[in-house]
Short mmCIF file of C-alpha atoms and ligand atoms in Angstrom, two decimals:
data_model
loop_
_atom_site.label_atom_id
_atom_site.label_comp_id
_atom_site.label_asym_id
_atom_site.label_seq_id
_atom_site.Cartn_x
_atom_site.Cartn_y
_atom_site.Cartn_z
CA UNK A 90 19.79 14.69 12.54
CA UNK A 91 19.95 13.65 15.91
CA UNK A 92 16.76 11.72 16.41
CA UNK A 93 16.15 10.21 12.56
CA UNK A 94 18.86 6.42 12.96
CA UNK A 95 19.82 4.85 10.02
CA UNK A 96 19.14 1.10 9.07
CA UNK A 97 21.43 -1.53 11.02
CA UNK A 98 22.54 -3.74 8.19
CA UNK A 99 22.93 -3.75 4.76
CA UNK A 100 19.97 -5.90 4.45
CA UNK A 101 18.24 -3.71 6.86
CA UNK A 102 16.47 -1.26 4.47
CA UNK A 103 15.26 -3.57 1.54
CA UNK A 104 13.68 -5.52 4.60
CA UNK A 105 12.32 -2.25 5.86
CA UNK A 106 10.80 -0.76 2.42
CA UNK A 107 9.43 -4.71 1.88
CA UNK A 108 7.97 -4.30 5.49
CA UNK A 109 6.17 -1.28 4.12
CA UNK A 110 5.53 -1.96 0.55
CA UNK A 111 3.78 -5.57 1.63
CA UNK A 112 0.29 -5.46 3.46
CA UNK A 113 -3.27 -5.48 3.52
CA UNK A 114 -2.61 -3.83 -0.37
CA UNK A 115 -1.20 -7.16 -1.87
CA UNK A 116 -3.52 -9.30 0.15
CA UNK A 117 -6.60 -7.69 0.66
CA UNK A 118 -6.77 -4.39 -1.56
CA UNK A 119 -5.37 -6.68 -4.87
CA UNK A 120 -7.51 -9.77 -4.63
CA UNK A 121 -10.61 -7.16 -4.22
CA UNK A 122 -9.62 -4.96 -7.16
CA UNK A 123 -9.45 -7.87 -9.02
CA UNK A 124 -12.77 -8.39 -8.38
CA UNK A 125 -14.04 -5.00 -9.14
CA UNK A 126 -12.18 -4.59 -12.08
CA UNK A 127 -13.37 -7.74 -13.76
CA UNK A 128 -10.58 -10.26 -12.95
CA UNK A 129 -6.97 -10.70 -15.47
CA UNK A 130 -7.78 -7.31 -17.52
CA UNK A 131 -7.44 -5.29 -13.87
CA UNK A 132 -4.27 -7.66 -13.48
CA UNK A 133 -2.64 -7.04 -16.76
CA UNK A 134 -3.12 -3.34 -16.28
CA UNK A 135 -1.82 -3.48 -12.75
CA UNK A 136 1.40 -4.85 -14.32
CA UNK A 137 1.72 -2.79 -16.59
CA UNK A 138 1.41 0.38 -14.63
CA UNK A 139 3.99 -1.22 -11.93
CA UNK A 140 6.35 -1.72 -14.22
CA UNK A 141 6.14 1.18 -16.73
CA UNK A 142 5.07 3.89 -14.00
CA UNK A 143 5.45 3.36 -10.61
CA UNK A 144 9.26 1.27 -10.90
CA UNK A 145 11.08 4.30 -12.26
CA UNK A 146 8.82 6.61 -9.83
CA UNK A 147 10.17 4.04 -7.07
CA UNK A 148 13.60 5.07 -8.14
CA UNK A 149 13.19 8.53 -8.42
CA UNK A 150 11.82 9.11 -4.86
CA UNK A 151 14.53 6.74 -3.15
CA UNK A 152 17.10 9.11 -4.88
CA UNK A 153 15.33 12.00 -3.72
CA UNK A 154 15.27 10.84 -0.03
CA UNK A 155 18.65 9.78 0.24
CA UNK A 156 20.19 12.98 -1.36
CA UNK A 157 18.03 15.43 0.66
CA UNK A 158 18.16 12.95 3.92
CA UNK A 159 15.13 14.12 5.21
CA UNK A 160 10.99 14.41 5.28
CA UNK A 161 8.79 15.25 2.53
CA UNK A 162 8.54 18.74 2.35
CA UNK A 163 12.21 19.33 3.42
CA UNK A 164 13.44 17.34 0.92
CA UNK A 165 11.56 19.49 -1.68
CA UNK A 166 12.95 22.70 -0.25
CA UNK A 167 16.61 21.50 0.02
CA UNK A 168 16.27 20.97 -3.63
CA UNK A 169 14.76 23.87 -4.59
CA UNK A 170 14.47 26.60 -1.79
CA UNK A 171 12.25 29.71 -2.18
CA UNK A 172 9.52 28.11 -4.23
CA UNK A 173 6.35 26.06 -3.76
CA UNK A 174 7.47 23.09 -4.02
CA UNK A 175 7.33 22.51 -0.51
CA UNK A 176 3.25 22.17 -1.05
CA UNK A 177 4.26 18.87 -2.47
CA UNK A 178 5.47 17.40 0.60
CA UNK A 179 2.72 18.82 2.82
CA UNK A 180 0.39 17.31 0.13
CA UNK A 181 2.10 13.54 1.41
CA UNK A 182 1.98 14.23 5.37
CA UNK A 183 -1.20 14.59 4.58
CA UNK A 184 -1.78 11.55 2.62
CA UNK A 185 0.10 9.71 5.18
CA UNK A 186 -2.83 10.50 7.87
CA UNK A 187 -5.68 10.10 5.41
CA UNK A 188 -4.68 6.79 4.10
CA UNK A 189 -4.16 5.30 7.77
CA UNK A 190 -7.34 6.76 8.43
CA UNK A 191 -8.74 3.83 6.63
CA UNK A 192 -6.13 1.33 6.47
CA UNK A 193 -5.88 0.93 10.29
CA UNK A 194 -10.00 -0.26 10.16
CA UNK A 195 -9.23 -3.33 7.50
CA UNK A 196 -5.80 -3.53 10.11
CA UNK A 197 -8.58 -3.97 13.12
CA UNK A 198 -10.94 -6.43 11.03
CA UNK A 199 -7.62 -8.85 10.56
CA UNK A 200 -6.90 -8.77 13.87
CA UNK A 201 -10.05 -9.16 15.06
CA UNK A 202 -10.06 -12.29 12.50
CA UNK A 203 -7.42 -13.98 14.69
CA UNK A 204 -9.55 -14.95 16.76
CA UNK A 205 -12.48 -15.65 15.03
CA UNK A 206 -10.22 -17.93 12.59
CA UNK A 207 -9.07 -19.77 15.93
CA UNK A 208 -12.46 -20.29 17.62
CA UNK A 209 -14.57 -21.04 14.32
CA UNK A 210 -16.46 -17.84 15.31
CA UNK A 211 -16.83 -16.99 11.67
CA UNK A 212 -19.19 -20.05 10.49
CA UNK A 213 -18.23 -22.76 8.36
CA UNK A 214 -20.62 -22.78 5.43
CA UNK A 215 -20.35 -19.88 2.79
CA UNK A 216 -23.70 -18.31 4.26
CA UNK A 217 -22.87 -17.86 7.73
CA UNK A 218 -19.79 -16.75 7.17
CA UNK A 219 -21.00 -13.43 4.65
CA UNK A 220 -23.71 -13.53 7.69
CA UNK A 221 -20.62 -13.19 10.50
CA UNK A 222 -18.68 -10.67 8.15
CA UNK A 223 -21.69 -7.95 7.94
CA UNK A 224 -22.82 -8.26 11.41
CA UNK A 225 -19.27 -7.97 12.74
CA UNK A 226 -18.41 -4.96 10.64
CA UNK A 227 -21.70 -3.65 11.84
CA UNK A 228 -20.54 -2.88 14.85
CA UNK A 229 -19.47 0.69 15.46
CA UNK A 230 -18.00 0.16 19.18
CA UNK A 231 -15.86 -3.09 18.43
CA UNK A 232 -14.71 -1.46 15.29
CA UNK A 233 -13.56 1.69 17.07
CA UNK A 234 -12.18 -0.17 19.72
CA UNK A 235 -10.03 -2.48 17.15
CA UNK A 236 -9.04 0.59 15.22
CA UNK A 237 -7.09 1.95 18.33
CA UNK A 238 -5.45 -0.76 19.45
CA UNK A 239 -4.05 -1.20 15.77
CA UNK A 240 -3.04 2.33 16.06
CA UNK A 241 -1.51 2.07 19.59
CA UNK A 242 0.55 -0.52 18.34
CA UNK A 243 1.39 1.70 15.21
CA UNK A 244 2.55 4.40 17.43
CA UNK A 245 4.41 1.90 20.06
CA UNK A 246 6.27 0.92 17.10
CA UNK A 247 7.58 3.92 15.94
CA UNK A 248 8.24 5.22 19.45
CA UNK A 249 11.42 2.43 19.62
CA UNK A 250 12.96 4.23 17.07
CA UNK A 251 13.31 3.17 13.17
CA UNK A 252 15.97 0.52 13.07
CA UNK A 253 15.06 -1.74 16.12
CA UNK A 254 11.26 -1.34 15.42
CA UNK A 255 10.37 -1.72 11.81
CA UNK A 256 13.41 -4.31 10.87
CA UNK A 257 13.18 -7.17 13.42
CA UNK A 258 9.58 -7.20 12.71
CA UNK A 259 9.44 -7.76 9.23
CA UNK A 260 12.58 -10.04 9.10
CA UNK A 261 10.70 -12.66 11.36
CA UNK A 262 7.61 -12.22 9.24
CA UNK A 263 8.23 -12.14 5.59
CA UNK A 264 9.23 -15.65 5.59
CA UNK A 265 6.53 -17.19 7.21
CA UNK A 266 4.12 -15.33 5.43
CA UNK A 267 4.87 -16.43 1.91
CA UNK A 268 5.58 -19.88 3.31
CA UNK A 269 1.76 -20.08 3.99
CA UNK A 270 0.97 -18.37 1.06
CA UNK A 271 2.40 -21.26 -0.63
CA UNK A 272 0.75 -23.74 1.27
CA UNK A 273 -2.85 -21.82 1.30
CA UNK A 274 -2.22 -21.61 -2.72
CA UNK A 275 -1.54 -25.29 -3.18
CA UNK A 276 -4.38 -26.09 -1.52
CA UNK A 277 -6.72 -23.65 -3.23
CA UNK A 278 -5.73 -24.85 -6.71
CA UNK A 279 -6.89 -28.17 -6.09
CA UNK A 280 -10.25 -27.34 -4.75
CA UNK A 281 -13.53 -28.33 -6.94
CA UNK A 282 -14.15 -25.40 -8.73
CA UNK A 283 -10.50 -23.72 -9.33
CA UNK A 284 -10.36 -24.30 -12.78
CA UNK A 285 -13.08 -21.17 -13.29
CA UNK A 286 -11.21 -18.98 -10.51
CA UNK A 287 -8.11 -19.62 -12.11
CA UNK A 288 -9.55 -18.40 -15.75
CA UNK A 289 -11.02 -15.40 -14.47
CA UNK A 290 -8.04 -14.61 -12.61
CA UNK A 291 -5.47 -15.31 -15.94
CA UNK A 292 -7.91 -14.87 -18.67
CA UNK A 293 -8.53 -11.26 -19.83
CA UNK A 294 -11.46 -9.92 -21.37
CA UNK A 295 -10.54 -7.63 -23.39
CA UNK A 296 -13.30 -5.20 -23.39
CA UNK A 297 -12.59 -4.58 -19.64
CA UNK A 298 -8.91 -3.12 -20.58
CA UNK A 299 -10.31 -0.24 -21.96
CA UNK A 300 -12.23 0.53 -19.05
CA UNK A 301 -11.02 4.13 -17.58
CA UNK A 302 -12.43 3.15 -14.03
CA UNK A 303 -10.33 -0.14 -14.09
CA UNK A 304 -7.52 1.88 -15.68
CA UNK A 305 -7.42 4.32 -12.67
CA UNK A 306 -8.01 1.63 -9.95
CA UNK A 307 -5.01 -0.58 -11.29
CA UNK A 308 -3.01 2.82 -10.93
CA UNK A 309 -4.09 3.60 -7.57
CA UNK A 310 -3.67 0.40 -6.50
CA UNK A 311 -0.16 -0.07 -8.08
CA UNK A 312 0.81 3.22 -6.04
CA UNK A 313 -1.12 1.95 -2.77
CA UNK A 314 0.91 -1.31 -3.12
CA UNK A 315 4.20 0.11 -3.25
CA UNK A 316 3.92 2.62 -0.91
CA UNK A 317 4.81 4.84 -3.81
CA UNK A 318 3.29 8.67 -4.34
CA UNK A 319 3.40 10.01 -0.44
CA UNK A 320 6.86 10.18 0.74
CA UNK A 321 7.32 7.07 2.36
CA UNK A 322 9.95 5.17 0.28
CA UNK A 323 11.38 8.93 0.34
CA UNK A 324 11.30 8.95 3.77
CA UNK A 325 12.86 5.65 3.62
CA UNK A 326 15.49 6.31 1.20
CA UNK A 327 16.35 9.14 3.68
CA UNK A 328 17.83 6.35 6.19
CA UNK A 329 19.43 4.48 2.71
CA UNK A 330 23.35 4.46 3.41
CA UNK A 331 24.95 4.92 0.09
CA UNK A 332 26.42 1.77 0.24
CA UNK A 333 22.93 0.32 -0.85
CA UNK A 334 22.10 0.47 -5.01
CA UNK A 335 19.08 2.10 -5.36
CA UNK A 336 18.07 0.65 -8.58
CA UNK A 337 19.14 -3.17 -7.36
CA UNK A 338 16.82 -2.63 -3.84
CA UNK A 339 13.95 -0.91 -6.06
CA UNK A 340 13.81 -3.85 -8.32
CA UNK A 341 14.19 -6.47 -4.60
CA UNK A 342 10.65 -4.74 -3.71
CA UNK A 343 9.04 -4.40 -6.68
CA UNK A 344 9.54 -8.02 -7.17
CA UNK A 345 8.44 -9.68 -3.47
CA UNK A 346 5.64 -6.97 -3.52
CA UNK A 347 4.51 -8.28 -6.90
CA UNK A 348 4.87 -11.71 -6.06
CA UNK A 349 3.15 -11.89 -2.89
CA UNK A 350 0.37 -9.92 -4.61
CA UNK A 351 0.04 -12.02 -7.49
CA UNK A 352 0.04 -15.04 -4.90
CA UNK A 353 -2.74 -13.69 -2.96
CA UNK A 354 -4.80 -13.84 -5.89
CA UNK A 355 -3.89 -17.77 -6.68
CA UNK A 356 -5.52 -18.11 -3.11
CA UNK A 357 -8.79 -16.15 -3.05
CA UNK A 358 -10.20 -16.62 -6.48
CA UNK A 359 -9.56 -20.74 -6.90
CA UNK A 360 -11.39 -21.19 -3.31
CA UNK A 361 -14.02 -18.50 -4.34
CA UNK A 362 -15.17 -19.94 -7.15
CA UNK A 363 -15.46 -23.34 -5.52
CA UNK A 364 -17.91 -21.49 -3.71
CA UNK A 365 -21.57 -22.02 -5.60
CA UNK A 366 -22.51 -19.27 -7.22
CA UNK A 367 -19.49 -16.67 -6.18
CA UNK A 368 -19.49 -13.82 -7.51
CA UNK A 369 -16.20 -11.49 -6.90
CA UNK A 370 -17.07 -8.11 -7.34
CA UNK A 371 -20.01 -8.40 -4.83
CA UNK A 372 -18.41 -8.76 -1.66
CA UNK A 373 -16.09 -5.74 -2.25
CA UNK A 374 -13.86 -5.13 0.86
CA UNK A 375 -15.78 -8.30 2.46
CA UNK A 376 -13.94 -10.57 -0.46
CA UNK A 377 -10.95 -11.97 1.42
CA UNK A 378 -13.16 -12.56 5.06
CA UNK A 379 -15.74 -14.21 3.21
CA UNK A 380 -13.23 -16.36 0.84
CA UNK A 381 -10.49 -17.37 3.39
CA UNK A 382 -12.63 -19.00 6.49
CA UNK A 383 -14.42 -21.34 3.84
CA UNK A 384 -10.82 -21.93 2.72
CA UNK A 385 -9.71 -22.74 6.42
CA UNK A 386 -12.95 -24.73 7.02
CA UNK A 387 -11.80 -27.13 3.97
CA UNK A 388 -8.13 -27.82 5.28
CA UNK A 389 -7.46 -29.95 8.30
CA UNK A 390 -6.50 -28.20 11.07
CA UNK A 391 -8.01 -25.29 9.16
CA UNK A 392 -8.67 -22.80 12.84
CA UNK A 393 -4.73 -23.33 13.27
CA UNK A 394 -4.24 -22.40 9.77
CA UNK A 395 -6.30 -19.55 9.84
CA UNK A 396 -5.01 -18.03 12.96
CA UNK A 397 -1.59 -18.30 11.89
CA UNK A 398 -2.91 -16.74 8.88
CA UNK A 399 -4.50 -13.89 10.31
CA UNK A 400 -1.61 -12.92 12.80
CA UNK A 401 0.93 -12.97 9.78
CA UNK A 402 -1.26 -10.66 7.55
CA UNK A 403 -1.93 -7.79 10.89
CA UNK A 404 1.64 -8.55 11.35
CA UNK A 405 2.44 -7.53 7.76
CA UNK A 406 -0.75 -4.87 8.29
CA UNK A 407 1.29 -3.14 11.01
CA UNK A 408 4.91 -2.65 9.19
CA UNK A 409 3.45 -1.12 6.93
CA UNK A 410 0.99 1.13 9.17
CA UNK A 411 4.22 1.82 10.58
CA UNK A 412 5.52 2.89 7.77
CA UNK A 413 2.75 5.31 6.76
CA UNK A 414 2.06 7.22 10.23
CA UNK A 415 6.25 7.82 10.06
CA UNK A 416 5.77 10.00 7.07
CA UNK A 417 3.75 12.29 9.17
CA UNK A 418 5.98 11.34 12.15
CA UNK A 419 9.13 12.50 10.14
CA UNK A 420 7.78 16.02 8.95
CA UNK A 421 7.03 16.82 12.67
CA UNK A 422 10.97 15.76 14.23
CA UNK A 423 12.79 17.56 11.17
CA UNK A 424 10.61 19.99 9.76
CA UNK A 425 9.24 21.53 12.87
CA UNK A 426 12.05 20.14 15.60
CA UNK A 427 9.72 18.03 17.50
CA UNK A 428 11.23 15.00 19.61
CA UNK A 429 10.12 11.82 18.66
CA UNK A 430 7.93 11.38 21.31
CA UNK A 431 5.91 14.22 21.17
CA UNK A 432 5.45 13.76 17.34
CA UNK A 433 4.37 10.07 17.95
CA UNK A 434 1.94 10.46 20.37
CA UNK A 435 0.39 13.42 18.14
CA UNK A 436 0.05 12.03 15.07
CA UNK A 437 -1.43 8.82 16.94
CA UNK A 438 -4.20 10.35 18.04
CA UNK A 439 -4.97 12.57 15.26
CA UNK A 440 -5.19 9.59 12.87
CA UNK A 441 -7.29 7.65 15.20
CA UNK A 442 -10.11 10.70 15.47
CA UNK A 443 -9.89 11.01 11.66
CA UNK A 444 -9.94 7.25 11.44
CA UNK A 445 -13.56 7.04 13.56
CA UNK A 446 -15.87 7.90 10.91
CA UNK A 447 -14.04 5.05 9.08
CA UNK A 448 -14.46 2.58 11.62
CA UNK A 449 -18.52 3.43 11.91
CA UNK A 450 -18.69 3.73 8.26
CA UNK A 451 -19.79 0.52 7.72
CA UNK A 452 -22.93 0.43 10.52
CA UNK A 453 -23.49 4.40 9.79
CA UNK A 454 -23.29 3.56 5.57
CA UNK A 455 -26.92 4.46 5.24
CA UNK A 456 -25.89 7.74 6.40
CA UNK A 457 -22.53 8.02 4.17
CA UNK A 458 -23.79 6.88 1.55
CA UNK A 459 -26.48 8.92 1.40
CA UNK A 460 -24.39 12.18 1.14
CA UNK A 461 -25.34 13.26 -2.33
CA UNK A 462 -22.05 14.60 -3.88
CA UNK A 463 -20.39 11.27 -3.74
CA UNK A 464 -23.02 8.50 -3.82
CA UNK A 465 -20.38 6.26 -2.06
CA UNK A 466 -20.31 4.77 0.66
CA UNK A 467 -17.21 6.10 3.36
CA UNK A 468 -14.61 3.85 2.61
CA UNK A 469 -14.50 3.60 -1.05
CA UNK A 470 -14.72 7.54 -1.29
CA UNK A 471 -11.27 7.10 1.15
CA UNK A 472 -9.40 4.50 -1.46
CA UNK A 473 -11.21 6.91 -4.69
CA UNK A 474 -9.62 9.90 -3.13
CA UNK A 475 -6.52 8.83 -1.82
CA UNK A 476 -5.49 5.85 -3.97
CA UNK A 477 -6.76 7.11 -7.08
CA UNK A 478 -6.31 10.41 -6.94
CA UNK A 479 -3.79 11.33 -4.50
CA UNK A 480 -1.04 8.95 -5.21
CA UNK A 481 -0.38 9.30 -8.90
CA UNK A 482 -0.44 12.91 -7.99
CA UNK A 483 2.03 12.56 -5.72
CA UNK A 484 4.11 10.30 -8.19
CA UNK A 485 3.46 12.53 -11.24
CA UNK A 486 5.13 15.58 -9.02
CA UNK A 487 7.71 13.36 -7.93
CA UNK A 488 8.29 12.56 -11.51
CA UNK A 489 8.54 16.06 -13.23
CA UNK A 490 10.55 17.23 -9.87
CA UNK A 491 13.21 15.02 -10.44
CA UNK A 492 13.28 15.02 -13.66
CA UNK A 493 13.23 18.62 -14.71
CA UNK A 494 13.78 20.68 -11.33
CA UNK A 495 16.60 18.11 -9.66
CA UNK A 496 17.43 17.08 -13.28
CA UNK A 497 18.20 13.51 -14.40
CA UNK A 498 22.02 14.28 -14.66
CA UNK A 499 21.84 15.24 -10.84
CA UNK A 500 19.30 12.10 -9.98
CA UNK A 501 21.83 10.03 -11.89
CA UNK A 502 24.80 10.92 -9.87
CA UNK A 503 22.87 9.61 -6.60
CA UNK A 504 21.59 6.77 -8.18
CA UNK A 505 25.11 5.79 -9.41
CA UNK A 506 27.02 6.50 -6.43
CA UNK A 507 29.63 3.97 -5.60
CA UNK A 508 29.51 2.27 -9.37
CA UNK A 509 25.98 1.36 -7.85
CA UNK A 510 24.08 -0.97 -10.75
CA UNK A 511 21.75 0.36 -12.67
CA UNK A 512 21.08 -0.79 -16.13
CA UNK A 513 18.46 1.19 -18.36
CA UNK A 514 19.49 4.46 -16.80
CA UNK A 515 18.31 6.25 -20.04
CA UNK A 516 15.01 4.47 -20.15
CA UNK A 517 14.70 5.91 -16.77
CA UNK A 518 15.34 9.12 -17.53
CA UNK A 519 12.85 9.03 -20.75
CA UNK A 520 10.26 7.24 -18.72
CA UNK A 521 10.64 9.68 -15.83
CA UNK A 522 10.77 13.15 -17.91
CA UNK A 523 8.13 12.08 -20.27
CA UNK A 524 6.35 8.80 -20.14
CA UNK A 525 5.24 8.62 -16.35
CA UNK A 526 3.93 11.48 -16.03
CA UNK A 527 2.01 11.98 -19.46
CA UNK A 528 1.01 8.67 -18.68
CA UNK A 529 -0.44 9.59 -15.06
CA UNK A 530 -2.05 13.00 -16.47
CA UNK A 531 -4.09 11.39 -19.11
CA UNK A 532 -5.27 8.48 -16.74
CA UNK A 533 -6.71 11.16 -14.51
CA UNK A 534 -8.02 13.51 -16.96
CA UNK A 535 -9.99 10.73 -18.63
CA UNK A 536 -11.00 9.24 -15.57
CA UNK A 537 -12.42 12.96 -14.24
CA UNK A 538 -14.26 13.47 -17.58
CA UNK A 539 -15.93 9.96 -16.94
CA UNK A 540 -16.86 10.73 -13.16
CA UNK A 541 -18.50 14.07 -14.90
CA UNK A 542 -19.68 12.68 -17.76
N1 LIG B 845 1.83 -0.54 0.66
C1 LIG B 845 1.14 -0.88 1.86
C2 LIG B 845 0.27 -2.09 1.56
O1 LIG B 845 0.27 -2.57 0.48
C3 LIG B 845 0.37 0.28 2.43
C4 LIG B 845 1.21 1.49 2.57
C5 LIG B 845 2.22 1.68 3.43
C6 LIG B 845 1.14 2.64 1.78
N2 LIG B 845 2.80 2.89 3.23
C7 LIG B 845 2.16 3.51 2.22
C8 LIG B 845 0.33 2.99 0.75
C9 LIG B 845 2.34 4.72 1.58
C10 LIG B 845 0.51 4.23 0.14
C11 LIG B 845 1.53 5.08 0.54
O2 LIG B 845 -0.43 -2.55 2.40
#
């Protein structure tokens, strides 16, 4: 246990699990689901699979990590030695790697935004700033190059150790982040043209709710924005001290994650559709760097707006990169008795070579998308494989570990410990035995049988 630390203050590890539930997946992955998925049917399903599938799954792996008080696939075996369970865990180091793979490229683009937000680099009317969006994620070399500083700041991080890294960071930036959400929002509401964003953004159409492809991308990206399905709120609960409620910090996250998601899509799809002839689903991961400069341009002192912007949502970007490249990080120091050091500056650079082809993806997409199984281009075949499908994996076998290998009356001891506060316990155990992951199996079932069909 020596080189694992605990969180400093009693505060410390809802601020932590925030840092690393809150990034580019409530303000750039929601906002461009949304879009894909047809606007308020892909938010009323993401609702409803955060609060039916992936809350209790939050639960369950925060128990798990603070009873077993270790990585992934340690905590599996301490439960349940001599089995394959184990395969579980090495299933989320792996996930860990794969999604950073991607997620430190978007983390590059927003920093790279800084300064384009600050020099009015980007254009001011809607065309040249599309224009300044493809040509800048054209280019291979600055991409690369953006991609490894994100992750040399990942790993720099998580060299100082858990507690004085990931905390001090977050608790300096959650507040000033939703503060300008607020004030971005405001603004955005008011603009010419809100009125439409605002009904495609509340107003469902129906027929898209029974979309399996929407379906499965509002469950991925439920996962994705929790942090949920790979380990790392089990990693985290691993540095819980029992003097924390599970249940009452579960619900603290859920809530600001939702929020600030929720929030991010007051901003983008007001000042969209103020934009003539938007159209949301056809930017895909361009949505939010095509939407927000036009949004700075209209504000006064917009390039001070916009840079402030920017450096909030890389800082928010890197807590929760953090957070993902410690899973791997973790299984390396307990699992295989690494020092820190040694596991840091490993899994650094193996994410970075993985994370290349990512970060020429988007000026080599001829080539990836022309690779005939998937007919997609590089990054969406990332978020399809990892979001999609890798996460609710990982939270269905979370589920049906706890709830019929750990058992609920075992789960229920941890999560109670210390009178802790948890109302609904036998919900949870219902939704965690049988709801979640029926629920999660017959999402991805039907959503194979459509990708064959
Ligand atoms: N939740 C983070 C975001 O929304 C990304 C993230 C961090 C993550 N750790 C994770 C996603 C673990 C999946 C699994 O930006």
């Amino acid at each position: 246990m020596t080189d694992r630390g605990t969180w400093g203050s009693r505060f410390g590890f809802v601020l932590a699990a925030a840092g690393s539930a809150v990034g580019l997946g409530n303000i750039w992955g929601f906002p461009t689901q949304v879009g894909q998925g047809g606007g308020a049917a892909f938010v009323l399903l993401y609702l409803a699979c955060i609060v039916f599938i992936c809350f209790p799954i939050l639960i369950a792996e925060l128990a798990l990590g603070r009873r077993t008080q270790t990585d992934p696939v340690g905590a599996f075996r301490a439960v349940q030695p001599n089995s394959r369970w184990w395969m579980a865990g090495a299933i989320f180091v792996a996930a860990g790697v794969g999604i950073l793979s991607f997620y430190a490229v978007i983390a590059g683009w927003t920093l790279a935004y800084i300064w384009f937000a600050a020099t009015g680099a980007a254009g001011s009317s809607a065309e040249e700033i599309g224009a300044f969006f493809t040509e800048f994620t054209s280019s291979g070399p600055v991409n690369l190059f953006l991609t490894f500083v994100i992750m040399a700041v990942t790993g720099g991080v998580l060299l100082g150790g858990v507690r004085s890294g990931i905390e001090r960071m977050t608790k300096l930036m959650m507040p000033m982040l939703i503060g300008l959400l607020l004030i971005l929002a405001a603004r955005a509401v008011t603009l010419p043209g809100a009125a439409e964003g605002l009904a495609y953004y509340l107003r469902p159409d129906f027929s898209r709710v029974f979309d399996i492809g929407t379906v499965n991308a509002a469950l991925g990206q439920a996962f994705f924005s929790l942090s949920l399905g790979m380990g790392t709120m089990l990693v985290y609960g691993s540095y819980l001290t029992r003097r924390e409620g599970i249940a009452k910090a579960a619900l603290m996250v859920v809530g600001l994650d939702t929020a600030i998601a929720l929030l991010a899509g007051f901003i983008i799809f007001p000042s969209g559709f103020s934009i003539p002839g938007f159209d949301p689903s056809a930017s895909g991961p361009g949505l939010i760097f095509v939407v927000l400069p036009r949004l700075f341009a209209t504000l006064p002192g917009g390039s001070l707006f916009g840079a402030a912007f920017f450096i909030l949502l890389t800082m928010a970007a890197l807590t929760s990169a953090v957070s993902l490249l410690e899973v791997p990080v973790a299984h390396c120091i307990d699992a295989h008795g690494w020092p820190r050091r040694k596991a840091v500056i490993v899994m650094t650079l193996g994410t970075f070579c993985l994370a290349a082809p990512s970060a020429l993806a988007n000026g080599a997409s001829r080539f990836f998308s022309a690779l005939p199984v998937v007919g997609m281009d590089f990054q969406t075949l990332m978020i399809t494989m990892w979001n999609n499908f890798a996460l609710p994996i990982g939270g269905f076998l979370t589920a049906v570990f706890v709830g019929y290998v750990w058992r609920i009356d075992k789960a229920l001891e941890e999560l109670l410990a210390e009178q802790a506060w948890f109302p609904g316990r036998q919900l949870w155990g219902v939704l965690i035995r049988y709801a979640c992951p029926f629920a999660i199996v017959v999402i991805l079932v039907y959503t194979v049988l459509s990708m064959i069909g």
